C-alpha positions as a Markdown table, in Angstrom:
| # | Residue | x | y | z |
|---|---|---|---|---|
| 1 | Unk | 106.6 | 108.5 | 118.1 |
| 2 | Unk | 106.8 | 110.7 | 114.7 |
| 3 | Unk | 110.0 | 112.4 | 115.8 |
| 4 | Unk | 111.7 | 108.7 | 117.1 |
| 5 | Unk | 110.9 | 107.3 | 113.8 |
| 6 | Unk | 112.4 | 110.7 | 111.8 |
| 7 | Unk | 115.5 | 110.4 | 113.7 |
| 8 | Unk | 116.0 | 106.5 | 113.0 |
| 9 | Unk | 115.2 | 107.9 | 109.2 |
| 10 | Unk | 118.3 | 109.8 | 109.5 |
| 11 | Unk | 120.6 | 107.0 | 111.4 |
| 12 | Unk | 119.7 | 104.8 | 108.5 |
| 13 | Unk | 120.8 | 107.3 | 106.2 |
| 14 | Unk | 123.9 | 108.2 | 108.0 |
| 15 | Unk | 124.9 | 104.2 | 108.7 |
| 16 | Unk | 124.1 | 103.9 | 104.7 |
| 17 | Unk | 125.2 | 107.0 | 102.1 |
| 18 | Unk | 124.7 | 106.0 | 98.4 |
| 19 | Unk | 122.0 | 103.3 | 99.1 |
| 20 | Unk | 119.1 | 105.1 | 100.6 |
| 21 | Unk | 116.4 | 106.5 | 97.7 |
| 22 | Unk | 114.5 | 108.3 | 100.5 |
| 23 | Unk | 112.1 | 107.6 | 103.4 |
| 24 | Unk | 108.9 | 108.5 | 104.7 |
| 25 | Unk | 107.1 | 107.8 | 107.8 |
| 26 | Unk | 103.2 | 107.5 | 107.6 |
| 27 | Unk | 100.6 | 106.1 | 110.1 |
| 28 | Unk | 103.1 | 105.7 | 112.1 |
| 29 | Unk | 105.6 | 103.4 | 109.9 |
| 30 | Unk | 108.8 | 104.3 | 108.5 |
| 31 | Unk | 109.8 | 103.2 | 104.8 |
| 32 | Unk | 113.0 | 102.9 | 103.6 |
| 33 | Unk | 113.2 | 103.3 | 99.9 |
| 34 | Unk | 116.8 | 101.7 | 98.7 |
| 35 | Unk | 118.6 | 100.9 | 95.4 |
| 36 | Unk | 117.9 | 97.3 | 94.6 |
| 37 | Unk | 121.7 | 95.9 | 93.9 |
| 38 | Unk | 122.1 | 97.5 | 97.6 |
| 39 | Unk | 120.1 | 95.6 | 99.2 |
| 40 | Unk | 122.5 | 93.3 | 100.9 |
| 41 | Unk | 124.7 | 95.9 | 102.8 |
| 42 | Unk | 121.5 | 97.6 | 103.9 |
| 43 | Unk | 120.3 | 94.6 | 105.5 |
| 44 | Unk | 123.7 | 93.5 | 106.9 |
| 45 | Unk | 124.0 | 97.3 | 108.5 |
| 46 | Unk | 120.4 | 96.9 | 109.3 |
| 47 | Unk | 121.0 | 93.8 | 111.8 |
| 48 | Unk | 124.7 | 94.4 | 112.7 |
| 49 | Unk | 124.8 | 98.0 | 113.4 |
| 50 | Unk | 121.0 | 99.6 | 113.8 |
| 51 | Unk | 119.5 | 96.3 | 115.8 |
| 52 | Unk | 117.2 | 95.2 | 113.5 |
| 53 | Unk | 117.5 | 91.4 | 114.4 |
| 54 | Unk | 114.5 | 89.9 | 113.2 |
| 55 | Unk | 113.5 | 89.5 | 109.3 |
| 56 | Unk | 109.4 | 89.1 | 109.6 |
| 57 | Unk | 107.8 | 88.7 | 106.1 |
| 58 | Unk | 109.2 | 89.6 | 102.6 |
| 59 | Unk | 106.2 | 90.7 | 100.1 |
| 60 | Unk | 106.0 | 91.3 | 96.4 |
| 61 | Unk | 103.7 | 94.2 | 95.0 |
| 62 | Unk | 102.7 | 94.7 | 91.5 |
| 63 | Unk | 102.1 | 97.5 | 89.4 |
| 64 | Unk | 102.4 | 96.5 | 85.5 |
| 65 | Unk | 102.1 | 99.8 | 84.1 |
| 66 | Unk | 105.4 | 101.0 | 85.8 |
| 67 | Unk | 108.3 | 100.3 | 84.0 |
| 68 | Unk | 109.9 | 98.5 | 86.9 |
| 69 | Unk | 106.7 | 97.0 | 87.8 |
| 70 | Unk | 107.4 | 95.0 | 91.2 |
| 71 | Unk | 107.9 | 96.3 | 94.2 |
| 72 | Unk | 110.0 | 94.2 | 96.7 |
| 73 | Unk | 109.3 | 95.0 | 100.6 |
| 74 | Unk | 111.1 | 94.1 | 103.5 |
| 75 | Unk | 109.4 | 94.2 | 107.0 |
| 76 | Unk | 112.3 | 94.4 | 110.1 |
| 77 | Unk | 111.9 | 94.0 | 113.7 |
| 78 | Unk | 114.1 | 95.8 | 116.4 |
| 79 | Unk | 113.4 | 94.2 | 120.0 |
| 80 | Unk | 116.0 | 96.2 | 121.6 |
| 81 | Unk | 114.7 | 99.3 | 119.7 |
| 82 | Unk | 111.2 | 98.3 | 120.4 |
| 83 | Unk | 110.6 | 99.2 | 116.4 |
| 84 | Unk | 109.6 | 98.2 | 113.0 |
| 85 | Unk | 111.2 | 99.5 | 109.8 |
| 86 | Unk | 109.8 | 98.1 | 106.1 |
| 87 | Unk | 112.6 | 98.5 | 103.3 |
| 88 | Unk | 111.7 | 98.5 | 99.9 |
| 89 | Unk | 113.1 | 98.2 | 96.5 |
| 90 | Unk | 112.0 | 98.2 | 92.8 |
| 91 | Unk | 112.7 | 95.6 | 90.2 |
| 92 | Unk | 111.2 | 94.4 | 86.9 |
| 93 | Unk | 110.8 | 91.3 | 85.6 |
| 94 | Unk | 114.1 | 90.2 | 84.1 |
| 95 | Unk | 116.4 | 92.0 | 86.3 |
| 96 | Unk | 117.4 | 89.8 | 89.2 |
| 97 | Unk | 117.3 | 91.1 | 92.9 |
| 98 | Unk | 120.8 | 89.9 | 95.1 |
| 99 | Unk | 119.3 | 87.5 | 97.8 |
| 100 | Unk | 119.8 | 88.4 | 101.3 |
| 101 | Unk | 119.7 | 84.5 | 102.1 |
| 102 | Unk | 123.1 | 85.2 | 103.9 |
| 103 | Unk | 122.4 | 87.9 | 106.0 |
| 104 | Unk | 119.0 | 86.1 | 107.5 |
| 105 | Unk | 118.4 | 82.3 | 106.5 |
| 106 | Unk | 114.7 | 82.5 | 106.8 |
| 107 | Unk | 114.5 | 84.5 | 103.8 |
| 108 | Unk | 115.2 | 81.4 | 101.6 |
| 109 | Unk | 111.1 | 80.6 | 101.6 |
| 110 | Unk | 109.7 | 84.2 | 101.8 |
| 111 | Unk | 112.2 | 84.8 | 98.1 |
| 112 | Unk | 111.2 | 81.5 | 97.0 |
| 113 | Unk | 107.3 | 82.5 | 97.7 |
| 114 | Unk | 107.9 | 86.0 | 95.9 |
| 115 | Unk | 109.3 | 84.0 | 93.1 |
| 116 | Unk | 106.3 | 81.6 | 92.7 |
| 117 | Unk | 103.9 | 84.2 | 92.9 |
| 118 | Unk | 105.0 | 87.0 | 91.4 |
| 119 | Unk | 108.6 | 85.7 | 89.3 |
| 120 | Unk | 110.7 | 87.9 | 90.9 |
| 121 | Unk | 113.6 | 86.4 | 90.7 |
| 122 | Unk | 117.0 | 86.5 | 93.4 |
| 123 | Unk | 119.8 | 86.1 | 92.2 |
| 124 | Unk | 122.4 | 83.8 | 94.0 |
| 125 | Unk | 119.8 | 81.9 | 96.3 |
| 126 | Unk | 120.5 | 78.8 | 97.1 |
| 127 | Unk | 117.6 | 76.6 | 95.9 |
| 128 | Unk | 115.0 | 79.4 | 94.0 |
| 129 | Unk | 111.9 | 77.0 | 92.9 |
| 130 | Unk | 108.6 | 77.1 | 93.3 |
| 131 | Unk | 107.4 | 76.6 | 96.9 |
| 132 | Unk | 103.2 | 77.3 | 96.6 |
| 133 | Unk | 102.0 | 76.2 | 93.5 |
| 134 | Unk | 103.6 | 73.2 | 91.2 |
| 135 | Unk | 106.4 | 72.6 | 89.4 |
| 136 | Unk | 104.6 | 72.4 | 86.5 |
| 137 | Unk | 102.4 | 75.5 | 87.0 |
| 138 | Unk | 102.6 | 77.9 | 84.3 |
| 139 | Unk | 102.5 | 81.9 | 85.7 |
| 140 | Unk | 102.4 | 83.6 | 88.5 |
| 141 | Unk | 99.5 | 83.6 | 89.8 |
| 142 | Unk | 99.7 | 87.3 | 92.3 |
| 143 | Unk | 100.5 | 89.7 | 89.2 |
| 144 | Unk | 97.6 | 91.7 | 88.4 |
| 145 | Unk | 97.5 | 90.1 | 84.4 |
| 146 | Unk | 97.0 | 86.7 | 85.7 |
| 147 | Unk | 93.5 | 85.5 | 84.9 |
| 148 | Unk | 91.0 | 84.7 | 88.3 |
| 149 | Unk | 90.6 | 81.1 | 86.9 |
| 150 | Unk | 93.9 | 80.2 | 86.3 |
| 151 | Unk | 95.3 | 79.4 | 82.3 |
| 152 | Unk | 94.9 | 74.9 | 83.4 |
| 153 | Unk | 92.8 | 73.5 | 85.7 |
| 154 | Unk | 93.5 | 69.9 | 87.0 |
| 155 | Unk | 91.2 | 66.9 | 87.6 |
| 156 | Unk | 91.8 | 62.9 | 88.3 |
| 157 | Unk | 91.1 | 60.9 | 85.1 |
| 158 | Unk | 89.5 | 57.5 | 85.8 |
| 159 | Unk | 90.4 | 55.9 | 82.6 |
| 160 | Unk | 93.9 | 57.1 | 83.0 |
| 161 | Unk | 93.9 | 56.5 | 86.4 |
| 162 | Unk | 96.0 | 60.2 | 87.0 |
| 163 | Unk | 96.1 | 63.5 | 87.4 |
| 164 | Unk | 95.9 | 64.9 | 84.4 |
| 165 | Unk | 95.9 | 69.1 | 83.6 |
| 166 | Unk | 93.8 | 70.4 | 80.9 |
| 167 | Unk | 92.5 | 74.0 | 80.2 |
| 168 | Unk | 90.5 | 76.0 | 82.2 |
| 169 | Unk | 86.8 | 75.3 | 81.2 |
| 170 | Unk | 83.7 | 77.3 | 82.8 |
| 171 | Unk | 80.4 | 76.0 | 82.0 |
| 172 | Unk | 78.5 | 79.0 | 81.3 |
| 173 | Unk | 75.9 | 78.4 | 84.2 |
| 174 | Unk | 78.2 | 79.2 | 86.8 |
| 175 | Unk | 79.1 | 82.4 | 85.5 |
| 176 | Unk | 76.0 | 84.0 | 86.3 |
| 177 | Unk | 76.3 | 85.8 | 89.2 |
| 178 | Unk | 73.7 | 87.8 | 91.1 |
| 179 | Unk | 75.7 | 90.3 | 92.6 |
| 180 | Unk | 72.5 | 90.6 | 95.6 |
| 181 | Unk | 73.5 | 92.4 | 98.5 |
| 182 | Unk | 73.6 | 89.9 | 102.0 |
| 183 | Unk | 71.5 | 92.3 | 103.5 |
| 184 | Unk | 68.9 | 92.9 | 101.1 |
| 185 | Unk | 67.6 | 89.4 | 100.7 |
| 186 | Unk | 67.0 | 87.2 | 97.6 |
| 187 | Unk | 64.1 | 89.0 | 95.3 |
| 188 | Unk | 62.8 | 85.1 | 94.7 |
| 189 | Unk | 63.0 | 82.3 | 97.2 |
| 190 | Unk | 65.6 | 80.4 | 98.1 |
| 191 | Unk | 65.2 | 76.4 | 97.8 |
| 192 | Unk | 64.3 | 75.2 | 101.5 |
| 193 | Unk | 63.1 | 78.6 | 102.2 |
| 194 | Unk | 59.6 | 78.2 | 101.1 |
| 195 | Unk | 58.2 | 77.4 | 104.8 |
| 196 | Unk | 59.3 | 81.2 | 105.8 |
| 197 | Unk | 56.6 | 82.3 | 103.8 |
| 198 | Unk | 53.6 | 80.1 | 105.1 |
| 199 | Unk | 51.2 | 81.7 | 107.8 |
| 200 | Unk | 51.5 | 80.1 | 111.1 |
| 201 | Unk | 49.4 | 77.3 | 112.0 |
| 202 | Unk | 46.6 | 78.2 | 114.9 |
């Protein structure tokens, strides 16, 4: 299996010279590693030349101390090949990554998705908005400096009679957390528990 997927490793950098940053293959995957304003002519030879028919799922990856901090991957199917190649790219946050919206169609939601959740933005897609959260939703809420409860929160006013948005406010009894193991059991009891401690009746 190691050997099939080293040789497609060295098809795909035959089929594409200048555009391939290296590969590896690990667990049994190969990675592509490409040069990001490449990305549509390694898709296109990708599909039309190596088989790779089927686009399944376009993820973002984050690492904010690198100075190009997203990671953009690209996971391909191959029926005829009977294979699976992911193809990945790095970006940061202003510089815009060429959408491959012409080369597979379906990718207009997965880039619109990376966008939302991580503001990776594609440049030359045909409608890039948010897809997951609202319009009016400030951040993204998958980079790792995005706070767990969010920067608003929103609620239904009944004097207004809307939804209104208004910080995020945590009243400071819910913040105290336990952190008990499952399978230890509470130290105290539990409200409804209480009858688990009686002796059984005779």
């Amino acid at each position: 299996m190691a050997q099939d997927l080293n040789q497609l490793a060295e098809e795909i950098r035959a089929a594409l010279p200048g555009a391939v940053r290296g590969t590896s293959v690990l667990r049994g995957e190969l990675t592509v590693d490409i040069e990001a304003d490449e990305v549509v002519r390694v898709m296109k030879s990708l599909r039309e030349q190596l088989q790779f028919q089927i686009l399944t799922d376009i993820a973002g990856v984050d690492w904010p101390k690198r100075e190009k901090r997203f990671d953009v991957v690209y996971h391909l199917l191959s029926l005829n090949r009977n294979a699976r190649v992911r193809v990945k790219l790095q970006t940061d946050e202003n510089t815009p990554v060429p959408s491959i919206t012409g080369v597979w169609p379906a990718a207009n939601w997965l880039e619109r998705e990376a966008f939302d959740m991580f503001g990776i933005v594609f440049s030359d897609h045909p409608d890039l908005r948010r897809i997951l959260t609202d319009y009016g939703f400030s951040g993204h809420p998958f980079r790792k400096d995005f706070p767990l409860t969010g920067y608003v929160e929103l609620r239904y006013d009944d004097e207004l009679k809307r939804v209104v948005y208004q910080p995020v406010e945590l009243v400071q009894e819910f913040r105290d957390f336990d952190f008990m193991s499952p399978w230890e059991g509470a130290p105290y009891i539990i409200p409804g528990d209480e009858k688990a401690t009686k002796e059984p009746s005779k």
